[in-house]
Coordinates of C-alpha atoms in Angstrom, one line a residue:
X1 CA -115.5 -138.0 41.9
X2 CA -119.0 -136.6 40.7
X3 CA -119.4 -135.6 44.7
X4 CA -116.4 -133.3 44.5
X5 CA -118.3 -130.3 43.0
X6 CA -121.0 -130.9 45.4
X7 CA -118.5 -130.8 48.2
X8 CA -116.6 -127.6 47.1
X9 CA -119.9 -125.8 46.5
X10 CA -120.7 -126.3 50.4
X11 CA -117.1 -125.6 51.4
X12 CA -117.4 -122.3 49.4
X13 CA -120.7 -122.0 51.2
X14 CA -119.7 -122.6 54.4
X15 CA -116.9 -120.1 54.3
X16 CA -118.7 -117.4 52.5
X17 CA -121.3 -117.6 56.0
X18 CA -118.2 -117.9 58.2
X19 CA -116.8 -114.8 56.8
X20 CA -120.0 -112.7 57.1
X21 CA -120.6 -114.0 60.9
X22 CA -116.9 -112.8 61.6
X23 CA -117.2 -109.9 59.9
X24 CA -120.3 -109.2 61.7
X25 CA -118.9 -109.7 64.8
X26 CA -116.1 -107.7 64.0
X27 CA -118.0 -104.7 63.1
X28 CA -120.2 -105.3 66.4
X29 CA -116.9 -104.8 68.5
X30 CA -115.8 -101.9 66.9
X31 CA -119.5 -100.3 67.3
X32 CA -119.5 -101.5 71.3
X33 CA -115.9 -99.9 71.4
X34 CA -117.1 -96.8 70.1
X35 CA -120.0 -96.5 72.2
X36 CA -118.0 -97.1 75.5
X37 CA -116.2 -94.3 74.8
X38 CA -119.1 -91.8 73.9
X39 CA -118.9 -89.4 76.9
X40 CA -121.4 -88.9 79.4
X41 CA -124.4 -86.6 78.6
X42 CA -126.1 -86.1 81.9
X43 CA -129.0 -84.8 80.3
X44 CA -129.5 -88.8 78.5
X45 CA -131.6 -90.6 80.0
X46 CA -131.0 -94.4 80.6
X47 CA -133.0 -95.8 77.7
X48 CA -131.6 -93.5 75.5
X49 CA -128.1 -94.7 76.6
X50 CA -128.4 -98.4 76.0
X51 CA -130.3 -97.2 72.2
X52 CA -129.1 -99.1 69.3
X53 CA -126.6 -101.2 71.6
X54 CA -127.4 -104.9 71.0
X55 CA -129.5 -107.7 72.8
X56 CA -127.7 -110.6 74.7
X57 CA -128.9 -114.0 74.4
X58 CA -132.5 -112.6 75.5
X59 CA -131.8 -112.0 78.7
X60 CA -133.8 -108.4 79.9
X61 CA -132.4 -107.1 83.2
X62 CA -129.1 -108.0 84.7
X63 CA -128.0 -107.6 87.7
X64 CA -124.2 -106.9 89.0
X65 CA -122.3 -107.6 92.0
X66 CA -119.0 -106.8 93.2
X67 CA -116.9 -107.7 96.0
X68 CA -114.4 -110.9 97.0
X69 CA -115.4 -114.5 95.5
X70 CA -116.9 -115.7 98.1
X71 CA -119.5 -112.9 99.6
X72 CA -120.1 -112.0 95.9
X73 CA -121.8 -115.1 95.6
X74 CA -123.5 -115.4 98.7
X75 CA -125.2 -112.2 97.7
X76 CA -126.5 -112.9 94.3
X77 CA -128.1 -116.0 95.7
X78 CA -129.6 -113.9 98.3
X79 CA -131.2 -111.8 95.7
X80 CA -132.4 -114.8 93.5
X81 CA -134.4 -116.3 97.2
X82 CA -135.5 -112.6 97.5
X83 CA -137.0 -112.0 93.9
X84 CA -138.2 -116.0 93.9
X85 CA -140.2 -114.9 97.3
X86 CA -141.9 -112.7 95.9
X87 CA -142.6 -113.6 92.6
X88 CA -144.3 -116.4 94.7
X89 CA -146.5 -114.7 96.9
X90 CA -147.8 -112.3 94.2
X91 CA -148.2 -115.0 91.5
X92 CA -145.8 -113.0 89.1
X93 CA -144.7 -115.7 86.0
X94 CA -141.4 -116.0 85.0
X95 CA -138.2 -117.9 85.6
X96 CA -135.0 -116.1 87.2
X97 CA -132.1 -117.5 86.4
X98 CA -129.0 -117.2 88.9
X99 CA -125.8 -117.4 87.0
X100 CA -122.4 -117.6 89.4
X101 CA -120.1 -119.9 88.1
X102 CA -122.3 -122.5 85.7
X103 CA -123.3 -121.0 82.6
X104 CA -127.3 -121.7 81.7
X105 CA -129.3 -122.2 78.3
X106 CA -133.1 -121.1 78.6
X107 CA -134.2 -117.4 78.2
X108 CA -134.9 -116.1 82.0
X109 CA -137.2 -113.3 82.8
X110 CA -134.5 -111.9 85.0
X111 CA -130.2 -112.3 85.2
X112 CA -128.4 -111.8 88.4
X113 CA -124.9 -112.0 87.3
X114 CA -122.1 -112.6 89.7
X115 CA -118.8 -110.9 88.3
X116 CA -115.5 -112.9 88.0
X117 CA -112.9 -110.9 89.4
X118 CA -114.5 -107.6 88.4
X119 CA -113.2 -104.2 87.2
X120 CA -113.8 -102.5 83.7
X121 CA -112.5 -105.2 82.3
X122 CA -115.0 -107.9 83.7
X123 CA -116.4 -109.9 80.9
X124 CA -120.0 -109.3 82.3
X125 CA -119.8 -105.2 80.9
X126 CA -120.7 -106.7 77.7
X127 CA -124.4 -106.7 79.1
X128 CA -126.1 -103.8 78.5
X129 CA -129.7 -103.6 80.3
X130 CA -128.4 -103.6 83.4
X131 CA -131.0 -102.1 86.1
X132 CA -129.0 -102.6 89.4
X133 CA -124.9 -102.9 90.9
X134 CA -123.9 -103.3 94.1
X135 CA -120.5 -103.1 96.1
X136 CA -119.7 -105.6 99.2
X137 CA -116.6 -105.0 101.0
X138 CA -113.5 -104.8 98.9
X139 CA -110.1 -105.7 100.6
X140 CA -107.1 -107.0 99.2
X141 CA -108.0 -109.5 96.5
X142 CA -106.5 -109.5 93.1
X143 CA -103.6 -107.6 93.6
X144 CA -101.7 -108.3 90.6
X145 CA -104.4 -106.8 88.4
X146 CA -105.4 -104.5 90.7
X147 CA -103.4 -103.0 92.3
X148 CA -101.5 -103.2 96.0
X149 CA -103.2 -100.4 98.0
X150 CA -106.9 -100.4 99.1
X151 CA -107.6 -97.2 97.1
X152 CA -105.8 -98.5 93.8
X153 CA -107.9 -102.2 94.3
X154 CA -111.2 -99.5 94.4
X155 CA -110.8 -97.5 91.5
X156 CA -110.5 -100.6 89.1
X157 CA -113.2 -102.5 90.6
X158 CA -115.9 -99.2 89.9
X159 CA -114.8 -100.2 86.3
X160 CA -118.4 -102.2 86.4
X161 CA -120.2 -98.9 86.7
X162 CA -122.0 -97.5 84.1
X163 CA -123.9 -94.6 83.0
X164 CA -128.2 -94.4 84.1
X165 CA -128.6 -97.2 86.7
X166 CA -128.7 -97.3 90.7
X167 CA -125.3 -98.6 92.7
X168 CA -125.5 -99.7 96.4
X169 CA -122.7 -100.1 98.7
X170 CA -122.2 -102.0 102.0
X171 CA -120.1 -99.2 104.1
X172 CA -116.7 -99.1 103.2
X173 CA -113.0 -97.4 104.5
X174 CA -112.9 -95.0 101.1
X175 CA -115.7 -93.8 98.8
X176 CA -117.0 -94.7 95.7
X177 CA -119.1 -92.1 94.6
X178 CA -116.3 -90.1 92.9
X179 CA -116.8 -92.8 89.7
X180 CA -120.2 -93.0 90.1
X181 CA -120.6 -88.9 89.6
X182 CA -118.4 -89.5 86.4
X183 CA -121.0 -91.6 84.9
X184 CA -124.5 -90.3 86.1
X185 CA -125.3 -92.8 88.9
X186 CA -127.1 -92.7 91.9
X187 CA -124.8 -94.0 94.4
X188 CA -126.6 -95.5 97.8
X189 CA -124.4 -96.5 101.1
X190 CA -126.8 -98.9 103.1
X191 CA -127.3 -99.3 107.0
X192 CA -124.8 -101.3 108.7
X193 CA -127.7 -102.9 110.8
X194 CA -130.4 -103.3 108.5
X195 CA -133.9 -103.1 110.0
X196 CA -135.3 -105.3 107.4
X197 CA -133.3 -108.5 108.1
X198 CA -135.9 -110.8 110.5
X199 CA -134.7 -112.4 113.6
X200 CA -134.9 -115.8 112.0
X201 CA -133.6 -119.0 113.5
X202 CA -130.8 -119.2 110.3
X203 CA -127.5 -119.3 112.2
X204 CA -125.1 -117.8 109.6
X205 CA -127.6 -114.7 109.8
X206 CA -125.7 -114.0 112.7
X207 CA -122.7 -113.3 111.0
X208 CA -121.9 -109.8 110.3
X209 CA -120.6 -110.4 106.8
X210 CA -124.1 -112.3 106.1
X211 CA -126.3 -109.7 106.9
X212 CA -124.9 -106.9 105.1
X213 CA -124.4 -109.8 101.9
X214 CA -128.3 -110.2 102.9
X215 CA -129.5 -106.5 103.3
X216 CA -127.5 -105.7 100.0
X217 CA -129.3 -108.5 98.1
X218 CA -132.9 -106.7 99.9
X219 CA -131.9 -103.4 98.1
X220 CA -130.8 -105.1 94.9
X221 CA -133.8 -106.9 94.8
X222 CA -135.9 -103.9 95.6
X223 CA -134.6 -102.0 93.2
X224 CA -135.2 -104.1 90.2
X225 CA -139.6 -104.7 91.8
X226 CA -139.8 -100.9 91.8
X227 CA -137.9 -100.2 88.2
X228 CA -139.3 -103.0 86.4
X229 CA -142.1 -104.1 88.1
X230 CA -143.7 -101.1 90.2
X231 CA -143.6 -103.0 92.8
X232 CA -142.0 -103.5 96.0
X233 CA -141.0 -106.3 98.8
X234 CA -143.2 -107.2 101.6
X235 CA -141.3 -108.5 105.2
X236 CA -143.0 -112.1 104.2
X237 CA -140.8 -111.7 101.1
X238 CA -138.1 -111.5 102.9
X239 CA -138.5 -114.6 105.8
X240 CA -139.8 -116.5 102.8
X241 CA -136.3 -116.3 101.1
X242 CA -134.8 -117.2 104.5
X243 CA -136.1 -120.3 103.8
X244 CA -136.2 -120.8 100.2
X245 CA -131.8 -119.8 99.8
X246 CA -130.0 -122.4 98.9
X247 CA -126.4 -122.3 97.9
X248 CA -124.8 -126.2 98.1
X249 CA -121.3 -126.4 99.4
X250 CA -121.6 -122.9 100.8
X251 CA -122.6 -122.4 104.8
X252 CA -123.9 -126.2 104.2
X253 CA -124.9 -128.8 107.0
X254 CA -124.9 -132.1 106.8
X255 CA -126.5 -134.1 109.6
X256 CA -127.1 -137.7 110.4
X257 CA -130.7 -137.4 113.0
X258 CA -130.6 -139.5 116.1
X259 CA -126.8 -139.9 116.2
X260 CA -125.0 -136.1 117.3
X261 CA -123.0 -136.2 114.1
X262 CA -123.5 -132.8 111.8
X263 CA -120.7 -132.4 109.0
X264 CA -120.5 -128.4 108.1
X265 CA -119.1 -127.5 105.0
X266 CA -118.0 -124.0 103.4
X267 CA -115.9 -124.0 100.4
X268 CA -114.4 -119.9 100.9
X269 CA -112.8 -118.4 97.5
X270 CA -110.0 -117.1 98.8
X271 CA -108.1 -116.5 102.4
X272 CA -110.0 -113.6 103.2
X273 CA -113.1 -115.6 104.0
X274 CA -111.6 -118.9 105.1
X275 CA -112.3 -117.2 108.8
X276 CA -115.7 -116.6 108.2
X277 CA -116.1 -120.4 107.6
X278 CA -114.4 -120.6 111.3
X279 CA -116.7 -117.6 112.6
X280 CA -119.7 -119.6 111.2
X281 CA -118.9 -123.2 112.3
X282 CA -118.5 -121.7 116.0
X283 CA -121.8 -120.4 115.5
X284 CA -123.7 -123.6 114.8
X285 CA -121.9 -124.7 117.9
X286 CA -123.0 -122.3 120.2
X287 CA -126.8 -122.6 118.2
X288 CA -127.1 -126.4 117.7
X289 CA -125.1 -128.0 120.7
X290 CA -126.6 -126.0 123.4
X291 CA -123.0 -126.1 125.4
X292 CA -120.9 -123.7 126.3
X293 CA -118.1 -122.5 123.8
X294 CA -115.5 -125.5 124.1
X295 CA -112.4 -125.0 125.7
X296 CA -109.2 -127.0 126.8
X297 CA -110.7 -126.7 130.7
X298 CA -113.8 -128.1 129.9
X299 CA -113.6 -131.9 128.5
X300 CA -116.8 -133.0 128.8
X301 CA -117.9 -131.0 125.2
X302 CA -118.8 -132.7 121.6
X303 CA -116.3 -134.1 119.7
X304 CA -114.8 -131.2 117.6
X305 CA -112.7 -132.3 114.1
X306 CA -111.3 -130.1 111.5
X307 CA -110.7 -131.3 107.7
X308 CA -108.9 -128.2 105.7
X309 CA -107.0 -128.1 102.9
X310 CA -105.4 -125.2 101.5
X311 CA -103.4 -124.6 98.3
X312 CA -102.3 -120.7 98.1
X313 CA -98.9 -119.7 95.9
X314 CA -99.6 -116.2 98.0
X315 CA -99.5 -117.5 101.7
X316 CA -97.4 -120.3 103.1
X317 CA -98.5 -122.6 105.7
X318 CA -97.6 -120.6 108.7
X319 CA -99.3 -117.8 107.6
X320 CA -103.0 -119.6 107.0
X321 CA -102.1 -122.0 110.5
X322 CA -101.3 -119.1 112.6
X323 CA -104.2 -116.8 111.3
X324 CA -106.6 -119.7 111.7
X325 CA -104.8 -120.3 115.1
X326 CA -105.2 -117.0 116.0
X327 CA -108.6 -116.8 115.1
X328 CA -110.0 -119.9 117.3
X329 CA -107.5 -118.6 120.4
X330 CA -109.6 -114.9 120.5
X331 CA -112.8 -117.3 120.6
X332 CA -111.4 -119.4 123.3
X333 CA -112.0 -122.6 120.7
X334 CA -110.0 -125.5 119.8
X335 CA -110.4 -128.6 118.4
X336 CA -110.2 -132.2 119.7
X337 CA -108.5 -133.1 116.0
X338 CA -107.2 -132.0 112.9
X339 CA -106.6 -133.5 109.7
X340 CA -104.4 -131.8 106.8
X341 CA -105.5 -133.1 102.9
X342 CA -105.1 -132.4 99.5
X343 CA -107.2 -132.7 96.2
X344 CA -105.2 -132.2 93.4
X345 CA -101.9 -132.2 94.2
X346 CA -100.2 -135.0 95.9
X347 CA -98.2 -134.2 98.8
X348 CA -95.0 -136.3 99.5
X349 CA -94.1 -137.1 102.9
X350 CA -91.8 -135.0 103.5
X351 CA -93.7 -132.1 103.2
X352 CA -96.8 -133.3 105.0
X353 CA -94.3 -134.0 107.9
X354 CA -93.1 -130.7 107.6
X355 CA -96.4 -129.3 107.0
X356 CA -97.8 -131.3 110.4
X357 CA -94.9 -129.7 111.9
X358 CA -95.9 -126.1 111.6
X359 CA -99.7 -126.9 113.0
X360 CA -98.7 -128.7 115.6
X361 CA -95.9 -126.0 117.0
X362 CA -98.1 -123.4 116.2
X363 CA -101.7 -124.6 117.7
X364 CA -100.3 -127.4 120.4
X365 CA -103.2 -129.6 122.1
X366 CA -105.1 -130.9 119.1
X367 CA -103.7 -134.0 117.3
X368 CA -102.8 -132.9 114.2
X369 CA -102.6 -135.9 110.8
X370 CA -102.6 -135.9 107.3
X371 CA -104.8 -137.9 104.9
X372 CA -104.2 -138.5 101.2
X373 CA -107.9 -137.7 100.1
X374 CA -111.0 -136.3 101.9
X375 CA -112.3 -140.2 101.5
X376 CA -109.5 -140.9 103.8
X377 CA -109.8 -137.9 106.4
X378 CA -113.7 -138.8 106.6
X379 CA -113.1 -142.3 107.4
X380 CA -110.5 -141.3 110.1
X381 CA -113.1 -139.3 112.2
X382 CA -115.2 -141.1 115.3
X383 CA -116.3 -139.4 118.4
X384 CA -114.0 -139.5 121.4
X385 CA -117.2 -139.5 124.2
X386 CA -121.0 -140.0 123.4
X387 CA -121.3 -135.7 123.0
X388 CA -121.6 -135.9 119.5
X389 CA -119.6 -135.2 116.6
X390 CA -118.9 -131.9 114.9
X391 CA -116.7 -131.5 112.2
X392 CA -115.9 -128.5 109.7
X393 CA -114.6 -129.3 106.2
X394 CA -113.2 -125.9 104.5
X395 CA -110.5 -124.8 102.4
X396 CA -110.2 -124.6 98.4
X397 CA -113.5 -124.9 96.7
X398 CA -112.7 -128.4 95.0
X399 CA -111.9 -130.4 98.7
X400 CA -115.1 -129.5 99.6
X401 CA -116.9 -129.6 96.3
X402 CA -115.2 -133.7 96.6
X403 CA -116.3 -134.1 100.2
X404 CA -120.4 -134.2 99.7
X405 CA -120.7 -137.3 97.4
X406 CA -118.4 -139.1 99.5
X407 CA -121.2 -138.2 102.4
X408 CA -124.3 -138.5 100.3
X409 CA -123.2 -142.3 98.6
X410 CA -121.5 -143.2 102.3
X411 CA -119.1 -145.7 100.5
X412 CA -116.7 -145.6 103.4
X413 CA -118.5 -143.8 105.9
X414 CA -120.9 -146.5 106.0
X415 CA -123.9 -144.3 106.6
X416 CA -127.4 -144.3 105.4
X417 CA -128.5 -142.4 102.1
X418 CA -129.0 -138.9 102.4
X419 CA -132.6 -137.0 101.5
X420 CA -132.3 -133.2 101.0
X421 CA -134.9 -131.5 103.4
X422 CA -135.8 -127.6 103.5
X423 CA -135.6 -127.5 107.3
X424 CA -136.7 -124.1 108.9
X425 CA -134.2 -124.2 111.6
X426 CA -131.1 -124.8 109.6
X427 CA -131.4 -123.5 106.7
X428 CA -129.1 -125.1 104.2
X429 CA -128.6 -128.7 104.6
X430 CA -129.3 -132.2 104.0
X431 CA -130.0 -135.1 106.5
X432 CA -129.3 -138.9 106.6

C-alpha cells in the first residue's frame, strides 16, 4: 500500500506529458493547416516559404515521385544508383537513404521518397524541404479516388506539387503545367530519347518505359547536385549507376551457370505493368539466348515456362489471359508451359478448372496447370530438350516476393546455394 502514492504520482505524471505531447501535436496540425492554405506570393522565395514550418525526423532534402506503383519505384531507385555514383567518384560523405515501401531509422544526408498512391492527399506532403518532383506516365490507376477520366486522374495527382521547387515530366497526353503556374514552379517536360542514357549491355534499358523511368531519375538527380551541392553529374556517373541499381524482385534474374536455366522475376503493382514484365522477359530472350524469337514453327528453341498469379477484384480472368495473350501473339511468342498459382488465397477446384479453362480456350498450344503454391509450380518445371530453360514468374507482388527463398534455400528444387554477384552484363541478379 505505501507504493500506491508512488504509483499515482507517475500516473499523474505520465498523463500530464501525454497531454502536453497531444496538445502539441494538435497545435502543430492546425499551424501546418493554416500554412497550406496561405496563398501563393510569387514574389516568396523558396526558403522563405518553408520558414517556420517544422523539421521531419532530420531528414534535409526529399525527393518526390509520381506515377503508377510499379515505374514509381523503378525511378526512385534509379535516382538513389545515380546520386550513390556520384557521391562515389567525387568522395562526397553521406548516406542516402531510399525509402519505397520499408520505412528506415538513421538520419540520411538525402530522402528520395516514393509516394503511395499520390495526390494532395499523399501522406509524404507532410515533408517540407523538398528540392525536386517528378511525373512518370499517369494512366488509369486509382480510379476510385481519382477519378475515371485521364484529365480528372491528373489534376488530383499535381496535388504533390508545391510552391518554390523544380517539377519534371516524362511527356504525357494532357499538361500539367496549369497547377504548377498556380503554385510558382518551374515545370520541365524531358526528351523522349534521352541523349544521356549509355548504350550499356543492361537489357531492361531497352525498354521504353525504363529509359524515360531512367532519364527522369538523371534530371532528378541533377537537380538536387546543382541546388544542393553546386554540382553536377558526369556520363561515368551515370554507367556507374548502371551497375550499382539494384531493386530485388524487380527486373531480377536468377541463373544457375553451366546448366541454361535463368529464372526472371518482376513483381508489377498493378495490371498496367504486368506487360512490361512480358515486354522485358522477351528481351532477355532475344539478349541472353542468342535464338531467334520463339515461335510455334520453330521447335528446336529453349524451354519457355510461365508461373503467374494474379488476384484483381477490378479485372476477371479473361480480361488479364486475353491481354497477356494478346500481348505475346503481336510478338510472335508463346510458351512451351504455363502454370496458374495462388499465395494467399486458396483456390478450390472448381475454379482452377474453370480458371484453366479460360487460358487454355483463349491461348491454345501451351499446356496450361495449376499449382497450389509457387513451391509447387517450381518443382513442376524441367526442360523439354537440352536448349535451356527460361521461365518468368510475375503477377501480385507477394507470389513473387514467396518465389526467391524458395530458389535461394533450393529445398525442392534441389539446387545449389545461391551467391549474389554484381555482374556487368545482367544487371540485377543472383547466380547458383
Amino acid at each position: 500500500m505505501s507504493n500506491l502514492p508512488s504509483l499515482f504520482s507517475r500516473f499523474r505524471f505520465s498523463l500530464t506529458i501525454n497531454s502536453i505531447i497531444c496538445g502539441d501535436a494538435i497545435r502543430l496540425l492546425i499551424f501546418r493547416r493554416k500554412l497550406l492554405q496561405t496563398k501563393y506570393n510569387a514574389s516568396f522565395s523558396p526558403r522563405q516559404m518553408r520558414e517556420r514550418r517544422p523539421n521531419n525526423a532530420g531528414i534535409k532534402r526529399f525527393l518526390q515521385i509520381l506515377q503508377l506503383d510499379m515505374r514509381k519505384g523503378n525511378t526512385c531507385t534509379w535516382t538513389d544508383a545515380l546520386l550513390k555514383s556520384h557521391f562515389r567518384s567525387n568522395g562526397i560523405p553521406g548516406k542516402i537513404g531510399l525509402f519505397t515501401s520499408p520505412h528506415f531509422t538513421n538520419e540520411r544526408k538525402l530522402g528520395i521518397y516514393e509516394i503511395n498512391i499520390g495526390g494532395r492527399w499523399d501522406s509524404t506532403n507532410c515533408w517540407d524541404d523538398t528540392v525536386v518532383c517528378g511525373f512518370n506516365t499517369i494512366g488509369f490507376d486509382h480510379t476510385p479516388k481519382f477519378g475515371r477520366t485521364i484529365p480528372e486522374i491528373a489534376r488530383n495527382k499535381a496535388g504533390i506539387i508545391k510552391p518554390g521547387y523544380l517539377v519534371f515530366s516524362v511527356l504525357q497526353i494532357f499538361k500539367l503545367e496549369k497547377k504548377s503556374n498556380l503554385v510558382g514552379c518551374l515545370f520541365i517536360f524531358i526528351n523522349d530519347r534521352p541523349f544521356r542514357i549509355p548504350n550499356t549491355d543492361r537489357p531492361e534499358l531497352f525498354l521504353k518505359p525504363v529509359r524515360n523511368n531512367f532519364a527522369l531519375a538523371i534530371k532528378l538527380a541533377d537537380a538536387y547536385l546543382k541546388f544542393c551541392l553546386n554540382s553536377r553529374f558526369l556520363n561515368e556517373d551515370i554507367i556507374g549507376a548502371v551497375h550499382i541499381y539494384d531493386w530485388p524482385n524487380r527486373f531480377q534474374m536468377v541463373e544457375n551457370p553451366g546448366t541454361k536455366i535463368r529464372f526472371y522475376l518482376n513483381s508489377p503493382a498493378n495490371f498496367l505493368n504486368i506487360l512490361v514484365s512480358f515486354d522485358w522477359f522477351i528481351t532477355q530472350m532475344q539478349y541472353y539466348a542468342s535464338v531467334a524469337l520463339p515461335t510455334p514453327f520453330k521447335p528446336r528453341q529453349p524451354t519457355r515456362i510461365l508461373i503467374f498469379g494474379y488476384d484483381s477484384t477490378h479485372r476477371d480472368v479473361f480480361t488479364v489471359a486475353r491481354a497477356i495473350a494478346n500481348h505475346c501473339y503481336k510478338f510472335k511468342f508463346a510458351f512451351n508451359k504455363i502454370i496458374l498459382t495462388s499465395y494467399k488465397h486458396p483456390i478450390n477446384g472448381l475454379r482452377a478448372s474453370e480458371t484453366m479453362g479460360v487460358w487454355e480456350e483463349i491461348y491454345g498450344s501451351p499446356v496450361v496447370s495449376f499449382a497450389e503454391s509457387v513451391e509447387d509450380a517450381l518443382e513442376n518445371c524441367s526442360p523439354i530438350n537440352d536448349l535451356g530453360l527460361y521461365m518468368l514468374i510475375t503477377g501480385y507482388t507477394d507470389l513473387v516476393s514467396s518465389a526467391l527463398p524458395v530458389l535461394i534455400t533450393g529445398v525442392k528444387l534441389k539446387l545449389n546455394k545461391f551467391t549474389s554477384y554484381n555482374g556487368t552484363s545482367g544487371g540485377n541478379g543472383i547466380r547458383l
